Amino acid sequence: VAPQNTSAPRVPPTTNPALAYTNRTPAKYTPKDFIFGKVIGEGSFGTVYLAKDIHTGKEHAIKVCDKRHIIKEKKTEYVTREKEVLNMLAGAKHSFVRLYCTFQDIDRLYFVLSYAKNGELLPYINKVGSFDIECTKFYSAEILRGLEYLHGLGIIHRDLKPENILLDEKMHVLITDFGCTKILKEPEVPLNENETHVRERKNSFVGTAQYLSPEILTDRNASRSSDLWAFGCIIYQMVAGLPPFRARNDYMIFQKIQKLDYEVPDGFSEMAKSLVEQLLVLDPTQRLGAQDEHGAGYPSIRAHPFFEGVDFETLHEQTPPPIY
Ligand code: ATP
């Protein structure tokens, strides 16, 4: 049942809408500060509604999670992590879904997020079957820039896939779904001179079969490089229409991943193929970007000829190419 907005807000509106959220602590927002509209989607832990802030008139996506369900499914850690990472990303000017505020009532948790009006990237890929090179370049460049920012903060996404790439009203990328993320508390300690992935003591199996990197399957070690593998899978999917590793069931997908068993269809751009081949490398330390200095972005990926002519710094101000 959608939370109802039946009475006046408890907190008077601020005069400056830009301060509407920051002004409200500790007198926090409540469901009554929003008019709840249609359901945008259902996740494992809650329902996402389109909602309008009655003070600012701004549209938001509000994720409403049932507390009992979270506890029953033992997903408290997932929800806590998601909030923690969204807070860490509050300073990002683009690339990510933004968390405006959170509040709760006796039964539910509410996450007030920016509304990605154009939904997920996946249906666009499915609809056109294959992105042209301009589109692939633009969207992969925006994803890369998001990854650079995320990794710069020591956050590994671990579930990067076209369903988790949302699109705002202008068709710019907003990366979302941070429940599976791993936050590197300490700088990554190289295991040997060439190895840069982190060994985790208590490691859970997270991610989506088709985008899982081989090292997660073998020793469950996720690193920044695991996201670079998923990034390679997404670029492949934008060009070919389907992810590179496909099979009847997850087990068979895992077999293919570990054997690097994928095919590049006819007509696949040579430049895109070269980039994908340098990202889909079994050894995580040998993927393009894996040796780049931490916190300095991925200059070696940006420098790949596939991205020739892309101005990474102004991507968010550019008009995205139409998707055909
Ligand atoms: P899971 O909970 O298993 O990770 P999920 O990521 O799909 O699955 P949610 O994050 O709850 O779960 O999202 C549910 C649906 O709502 C998805 O289809 C997602 O695309 C959509 N959605 C989530 N956040 C937003 C947003 N900020 N703007 C627009 N749509 C959103």
Short mmCIF file of C-alpha atoms and ligand atoms in Angstrom, two decimals:
data_model
loop_
_atom_site.label_atom_id
_atom_site.label_comp_id
_atom_site.label_asym_id
_atom_site.label_seq_id
_atom_site.Cartn_x
_atom_site.Cartn_y
_atom_site.Cartn_z
CA VAL A 1 0.00 0.00 0.00
CA ALA A 2 1.44 3.36 -1.02
CA PRO A 3 2.18 5.69 1.87
CA GLN A 4 -0.60 8.29 1.95
CA ASN A 5 -0.27 12.02 1.99
CA THR A 6 -3.39 13.26 3.67
CA SER A 7 -2.46 16.20 5.85
CA ALA A 8 -0.25 19.27 5.93
CA PRO A 9 3.52 18.85 6.36
CA ARG A 10 4.87 18.90 9.88
CA VAL A 11 7.88 20.94 8.86
CA PRO A 12 7.31 24.35 7.29
CA PRO A 13 8.93 24.80 3.89
CA THR A 14 12.20 26.65 3.72
CA THR A 15 12.35 29.78 1.59
CA ASN A 16 15.35 28.52 -0.32
CA PRO A 17 14.48 25.26 -2.11
CA ALA A 18 18.17 24.46 -2.52
CA LEU A 19 18.43 24.24 1.27
CA ALA A 20 15.18 22.36 1.66
CA TYR A 21 16.89 19.10 2.55
CA THR A 22 19.92 20.26 4.46
CA ASN A 23 17.83 22.61 6.62
CA ARG A 24 15.70 19.81 7.87
CA THR A 25 17.93 18.01 10.27
CA PRO A 26 17.10 16.91 12.87
CA ALA A 27 13.45 17.83 12.14
CA LYS A 28 13.31 15.36 9.31
CA TYR A 29 11.10 14.84 6.34
CA THR A 30 8.21 12.44 6.72
CA PRO A 31 6.05 10.66 4.12
CA LYS A 32 3.61 13.53 4.49
CA ASP A 33 6.06 15.86 2.79
CA PHE A 34 5.54 13.98 -0.47
CA ILE A 35 2.69 13.16 -2.78
CA PHE A 36 3.23 9.55 -3.73
CA GLY A 37 2.44 8.65 -7.33
CA LYS A 38 2.91 5.58 -9.48
CA VAL A 39 5.11 2.62 -8.66
CA ILE A 40 8.31 2.88 -10.74
CA GLY A 41 9.65 -0.52 -9.86
CA GLU A 42 9.97 -3.35 -7.38
CA GLY A 43 13.27 -4.45 -5.89
CA SER A 44 14.11 -7.34 -3.56
CA PHE A 45 13.70 -5.15 -0.51
CA GLY A 46 11.11 -2.62 -1.43
CA THR A 47 9.07 -0.64 -3.84
CA VAL A 48 10.20 2.48 -5.67
CA TYR A 49 7.57 5.22 -6.08
CA LEU A 50 7.53 8.38 -8.09
CA ALA A 51 6.84 11.13 -5.55
CA LYS A 52 6.61 14.88 -5.55
CA ASP A 53 8.05 17.03 -2.78
CA ILE A 54 5.13 19.24 -1.76
CA HIS A 55 7.50 22.09 -0.82
CA THR A 56 9.74 22.23 -3.86
CA GLY A 57 7.51 20.55 -6.45
CA LYS A 58 10.51 18.40 -7.37
CA GLU A 59 9.96 14.84 -8.52
CA HIS A 60 11.85 12.07 -6.75
CA ALA A 61 12.09 8.33 -6.76
CA ILE A 62 11.40 7.15 -3.22
CA LYS A 63 12.50 3.65 -2.31
CA VAL A 64 10.33 2.32 0.48
CA CYS A 65 11.69 -0.74 2.27
CA ASP A 66 9.77 -2.88 4.70
CA LYS A 67 11.85 -3.24 7.88
CA ARG A 68 10.51 -6.64 8.82
CA HIS A 69 11.24 -7.98 5.35
CA ILE A 70 14.83 -6.70 5.48
CA ILE A 71 15.39 -8.31 8.88
CA LYS A 72 13.70 -11.56 7.84
CA GLU A 73 15.85 -11.79 4.71
CA LYS A 74 18.96 -10.84 6.72
CA LYS A 75 19.66 -7.91 4.39
CA THR A 76 20.29 -5.20 6.98
CA GLU A 77 23.91 -5.00 5.86
CA TYR A 78 22.87 -4.52 2.22
CA VAL A 79 20.57 -1.61 3.05
CA THR A 80 23.10 -0.01 5.41
CA ARG A 81 25.83 -0.29 2.77
CA GLU A 82 23.59 1.26 0.13
CA LYS A 83 22.90 4.25 2.36
CA GLU A 84 26.54 4.62 3.35
CA VAL A 85 27.71 4.65 -0.26
CA LEU A 86 24.93 6.99 -1.39
CA ASN A 87 26.06 9.38 1.35
CA MET A 88 29.68 9.07 0.21
CA LEU A 89 28.52 9.98 -3.30
CA ALA A 90 26.55 13.03 -2.18
CA GLY A 91 29.34 15.30 -3.40
CA ALA A 92 29.35 13.91 -6.93
CA LYS A 93 27.92 16.39 -9.40
CA HIS A 94 26.85 13.76 -11.92
CA SER A 95 27.09 10.06 -12.80
CA PHE A 96 25.17 8.74 -9.78
CA VAL A 97 21.67 8.57 -8.42
CA ARG A 98 21.66 11.06 -5.57
CA LEU A 99 20.28 10.46 -2.09
CA TYR A 100 18.47 13.59 -0.91
CA CYS A 101 17.39 12.35 2.49
CA THR A 102 16.22 9.31 4.37
CA PHE A 103 13.56 8.89 7.00
CA GLN A 104 11.58 6.12 8.59
CA ASP A 105 8.33 5.29 10.24
CA ILE A 106 7.54 2.36 12.46
CA ASP A 107 7.41 -0.17 9.61
CA ARG A 108 9.40 1.30 6.75
CA LEU A 109 12.60 2.98 5.62
CA TYR A 110 12.42 5.69 2.96
CA PHE A 111 15.22 6.67 0.58
CA VAL A 112 14.51 9.90 -1.30
CA LEU A 113 16.50 9.64 -4.54
CA SER A 114 16.89 11.62 -7.71
CA TYR A 115 14.41 10.40 -10.27
CA ALA A 116 15.96 8.81 -13.33
CA LYS A 117 13.13 9.67 -15.68
CA ASN A 118 14.32 7.52 -18.58
CA GLY A 119 14.77 4.35 -16.53
CA GLU A 120 17.36 1.65 -17.14
CA LEU A 121 19.89 1.37 -19.98
CA LEU A 122 18.96 -2.27 -20.62
CA PRO A 123 15.63 -1.75 -22.42
CA TYR A 124 17.32 0.73 -24.78
CA ILE A 125 19.90 -1.89 -25.73
CA ASN A 126 17.20 -4.52 -26.10
CA LYS A 127 15.02 -2.23 -28.20
CA VAL A 128 17.60 -1.17 -30.76
CA GLY A 129 19.46 -4.49 -30.69
CA SER A 130 22.81 -2.77 -31.00
CA PHE A 131 24.05 0.75 -30.32
CA ASP A 132 25.90 2.55 -33.06
CA ILE A 133 29.48 3.51 -32.33
CA GLU A 134 28.67 7.11 -31.29
CA CYS A 135 26.18 5.90 -28.68
CA THR A 136 28.47 3.16 -27.43
CA LYS A 137 31.29 5.66 -27.08
CA PHE A 138 29.17 8.21 -25.26
CA TYR A 139 27.50 5.83 -22.80
CA SER A 140 30.63 3.84 -22.08
CA ALA A 141 32.55 7.09 -21.53
CA GLU A 142 29.94 8.26 -19.02
CA ILE A 143 30.03 4.89 -17.24
CA LEU A 144 33.83 5.02 -17.17
CA ARG A 145 33.80 8.45 -15.60
CA GLY A 146 31.39 7.22 -12.92
CA LEU A 147 33.68 4.25 -12.26
CA GLU A 148 36.69 6.54 -11.97
CA TYR A 149 34.91 8.58 -9.32
CA LEU A 150 33.64 5.53 -7.45
CA HIS A 151 37.03 3.80 -7.47
CA GLY A 152 38.69 7.07 -6.45
CA LEU A 153 36.64 6.86 -3.25
CA GLY A 154 37.72 3.26 -2.74
CA ILE A 155 34.31 1.85 -3.63
CA ILE A 156 33.93 -1.26 -5.78
CA HIS A 157 30.45 -1.56 -7.25
CA ARG A 158 30.45 -5.37 -7.76
CA ASP A 159 27.13 -5.44 -9.59
CA LEU A 160 27.65 -3.22 -12.58
CA LYS A 161 25.23 -4.12 -15.39
CA PRO A 162 22.85 -2.33 -17.77
CA GLU A 163 19.95 -2.66 -15.27
CA ASN A 164 21.96 -0.61 -12.78
CA ILE A 165 22.76 2.16 -15.24
CA LEU A 166 19.82 4.56 -15.07
CA LEU A 167 19.20 7.51 -17.38
CA ASP A 168 18.04 10.96 -16.29
CA GLU A 169 15.64 13.21 -18.16
CA LYS A 170 18.40 14.32 -20.53
CA MET A 171 19.62 10.74 -21.07
CA HIS A 172 22.75 11.08 -18.95
CA VAL A 173 24.00 8.12 -16.95
CA LEU A 174 23.15 7.71 -13.26
CA ILE A 175 24.78 4.63 -11.77
CA THR A 176 22.72 3.03 -9.04
CA ASP A 177 22.32 -0.01 -6.76
CA PHE A 178 25.07 0.18 -4.18
CA GLY A 179 23.91 -2.65 -1.90
CA CYS A 180 26.62 -5.03 -3.17
CA THR A 181 29.44 -2.53 -3.02
CA LYS A 182 32.64 -3.10 -1.16
CA ILE A 183 34.23 -0.14 0.55
CA LEU A 184 37.99 -0.43 0.76
CA LYS A 185 38.73 0.85 4.24
CA GLU A 186 42.44 0.76 3.70
CA PRO A 187 44.43 1.38 0.56
CA GLU A 188 44.71 -1.75 -1.53
CA VAL A 189 47.88 -3.56 -0.56
CA PRO A 190 49.53 -5.17 -3.56
CA LEU A 191 49.84 -8.91 -3.02
CA ASN A 192 52.99 -8.88 -5.07
CA GLU A 193 54.60 -6.39 -7.37
CA ASN A 194 52.09 -6.79 -10.17
CA GLU A 195 49.02 -7.79 -8.27
CA THR A 196 46.61 -5.18 -7.06
CA HIS A 197 43.54 -7.04 -5.91
CA VAL A 198 42.44 -7.29 -2.33
CA ARG A 199 42.05 -10.44 -0.35
CA GLU A 200 38.97 -10.36 1.79
CA ARG A 201 38.72 -12.33 4.98
CA LYS A 202 34.98 -12.68 5.00
CA ASN A 203 33.84 -12.69 1.43
CA SER A 204 30.31 -13.06 0.23
CA PHE A 205 29.32 -14.00 -3.26
CA VAL A 206 27.72 -10.98 -4.86
CA GLY A 207 26.89 -9.81 -8.35
CA THR A 208 24.98 -11.02 -11.39
CA ALA A 209 26.17 -14.17 -13.21
CA GLN A 210 26.72 -12.70 -16.66
CA TYR A 211 28.90 -9.82 -15.46
CA LEU A 212 30.92 -11.65 -12.79
CA SER A 213 34.66 -11.59 -13.26
CA PRO A 214 36.65 -14.86 -13.20
CA GLU A 215 38.51 -13.95 -10.00
CA ILE A 216 35.22 -13.57 -8.12
CA LEU A 217 34.29 -17.07 -9.26
CA THR A 218 37.60 -18.66 -8.35
CA ASP A 219 38.82 -17.00 -5.19
CA ARG A 220 36.03 -14.52 -4.52
CA ASN A 221 38.42 -11.63 -4.56
CA ALA A 222 36.76 -8.50 -5.83
CA SER A 223 38.87 -5.53 -6.80
CA ARG A 224 38.45 -2.40 -8.86
CA SER A 225 39.48 -4.56 -11.76
CA SER A 226 36.34 -6.71 -11.30
CA ASP A 227 34.29 -3.63 -12.19
CA LEU A 228 36.51 -3.13 -15.26
CA TRP A 229 35.60 -6.65 -16.38
CA ALA A 230 31.88 -5.84 -15.96
CA PHE A 231 32.52 -2.61 -17.87
CA GLY A 232 33.96 -4.69 -20.73
CA CYS A 233 30.84 -6.90 -20.67
CA ILE A 234 28.60 -3.81 -20.88
CA ILE A 235 30.53 -2.34 -23.83
CA TYR A 236 30.25 -5.70 -25.59
CA GLN A 237 26.52 -5.77 -24.88
CA MET A 238 25.98 -2.25 -26.24
CA VAL A 239 27.63 -3.27 -29.52
CA ALA A 240 26.38 -6.85 -29.84
CA GLY A 241 22.99 -6.51 -28.14
CA LEU A 242 23.62 -9.34 -25.67
CA PRO A 243 26.20 -9.90 -22.93
CA PRO A 244 29.31 -11.85 -23.97
CA PHE A 245 28.85 -14.87 -21.69
CA ARG A 246 25.49 -16.53 -22.18
CA ALA A 247 24.25 -20.00 -21.41
CA ARG A 248 21.23 -21.95 -20.17
CA ASN A 249 22.13 -21.63 -16.52
CA ASP A 250 24.50 -19.81 -14.18
CA TYR A 251 26.83 -22.80 -13.85
CA MET A 252 27.40 -22.90 -17.61
CA ILE A 253 27.86 -19.14 -17.69
CA PHE A 254 30.55 -19.46 -15.00
CA GLN A 255 32.31 -22.16 -17.06
CA LYS A 256 32.39 -19.87 -20.08
CA ILE A 257 33.67 -16.91 -18.04
CA GLN A 258 36.52 -18.94 -16.60
CA LYS A 259 37.52 -20.15 -20.06
CA LEU A 260 37.08 -16.70 -21.60
CA ASP A 261 34.70 -18.41 -23.99
CA TYR A 262 32.91 -15.69 -25.90
CA GLU A 263 32.49 -14.82 -29.54
CA VAL A 264 32.65 -11.51 -31.29
CA PRO A 265 29.89 -11.39 -33.91
CA ASP A 266 30.47 -10.23 -37.49
CA GLY A 267 30.23 -6.49 -37.93
CA PHE A 268 31.44 -5.75 -34.38
CA SER A 269 33.50 -2.54 -34.53
CA GLU A 270 37.24 -3.28 -34.57
CA MET A 271 37.98 -0.47 -32.09
CA ALA A 272 35.30 -1.70 -29.69
CA LYS A 273 36.60 -5.25 -30.09
CA SER A 274 40.11 -4.14 -29.21
CA LEU A 275 38.87 -2.36 -26.07
CA VAL A 276 36.67 -5.26 -24.99
CA GLU A 277 39.56 -7.69 -25.49
CA GLN A 278 41.76 -5.60 -23.23
CA LEU A 279 39.10 -5.48 -20.51
CA LEU A 280 37.96 -9.11 -20.70
CA VAL A 281 41.30 -10.49 -19.57
CA LEU A 282 41.32 -13.40 -17.11
CA ASP A 283 44.18 -12.00 -15.02
CA PRO A 284 42.69 -8.99 -13.21
CA THR A 285 46.07 -7.29 -13.00
CA GLN A 286 46.44 -7.35 -16.78
CA ARG A 287 43.16 -5.61 -17.65
CA LEU A 288 43.41 -2.22 -19.24
CA GLY A 289 43.38 0.32 -16.41
CA ALA A 290 44.36 -2.15 -13.68
CA GLN A 291 47.87 -0.74 -13.51
CA ASP A 292 46.77 2.91 -13.52
CA GLU A 293 47.59 4.82 -10.37
CA HIS A 294 44.81 4.58 -7.79
CA GLY A 295 42.74 7.69 -7.50
CA ALA A 296 43.96 9.12 -10.78
CA GLY A 297 41.14 7.80 -12.94
CA TYR A 298 41.78 5.45 -15.83
CA PRO A 299 43.99 7.37 -18.25
CA SER A 300 44.98 4.19 -20.07
CA ILE A 301 41.34 3.39 -20.84
CA ARG A 302 40.56 6.97 -21.84
CA ALA A 303 43.57 6.85 -24.17
CA HIS A 304 42.31 3.78 -26.01
CA PRO A 305 41.62 4.68 -29.68
CA PHE A 306 37.98 3.68 -29.19
CA PHE A 307 37.50 6.88 -27.16
CA GLU A 308 39.26 9.11 -29.65
CA GLY A 309 37.58 12.52 -29.81
CA VAL A 310 35.67 12.07 -26.51
CA ASP A 311 35.92 15.06 -24.19
CA PHE A 312 35.53 13.30 -20.85
CA GLU A 313 35.50 16.50 -18.81
CA THR A 314 32.40 17.95 -20.44
CA LEU A 315 30.40 14.77 -21.00
CA HIS A 316 27.61 15.80 -18.61
CA GLU A 317 27.17 19.09 -20.50
CA GLN A 318 27.01 17.40 -23.88
CA THR A 319 23.81 16.37 -25.60
CA PRO A 320 23.82 12.57 -25.66
CA PRO A 321 23.63 11.12 -29.16
CA PRO A 322 20.18 9.77 -30.03
CA ILE A 323 19.81 6.03 -29.56
CA TYR A 324 18.77 4.28 -32.76
P1 ATP B 1 17.50 -5.34 -6.04
O1 ATP B 1 16.71 -4.79 -4.91
O2 ATP B 1 17.40 -6.81 -6.13
O3 ATP B 1 18.92 -4.84 -6.10
P2 ATP B 1 16.69 -3.46 -7.98
O4 ATP B 1 18.01 -2.78 -8.04
O5 ATP B 1 15.95 -3.60 -9.26
O6 ATP B 1 16.80 -4.89 -7.37
P3 ATP B 1 15.52 -1.25 -6.60
O7 ATP B 1 16.76 -0.45 -6.47
O8 ATP B 1 14.60 -1.30 -5.44
O9 ATP B 1 15.77 -2.73 -6.91
O10 ATP B 1 14.75 -0.71 -7.86
C1 ATP B 1 13.52 -1.25 -8.29
C2 ATP B 1 13.18 -0.67 -9.65
O11 ATP B 1 13.02 0.75 -9.56
C3 ATP B 1 14.22 -0.92 -10.73
O12 ATP B 1 13.53 -1.29 -11.91
C4 ATP B 1 14.88 0.39 -10.94
O13 ATP B 1 15.22 0.59 -12.27
C5 ATP B 1 13.84 1.41 -10.51
N1 ATP B 1 14.51 2.53 -9.85
C6 ATP B 1 15.28 2.46 -8.75
N2 ATP B 1 15.76 3.66 -8.41
C7 ATP B 1 15.30 4.53 -9.35
C8 ATP B 1 15.47 5.94 -9.57
N3 ATP B 1 16.23 6.68 -8.75
N4 ATP B 1 14.85 6.50 -10.63
C9 ATP B 1 14.10 5.74 -11.45
N5 ATP B 1 13.91 4.41 -11.31
C10 ATP B 1 14.49 3.80 -10.27
#
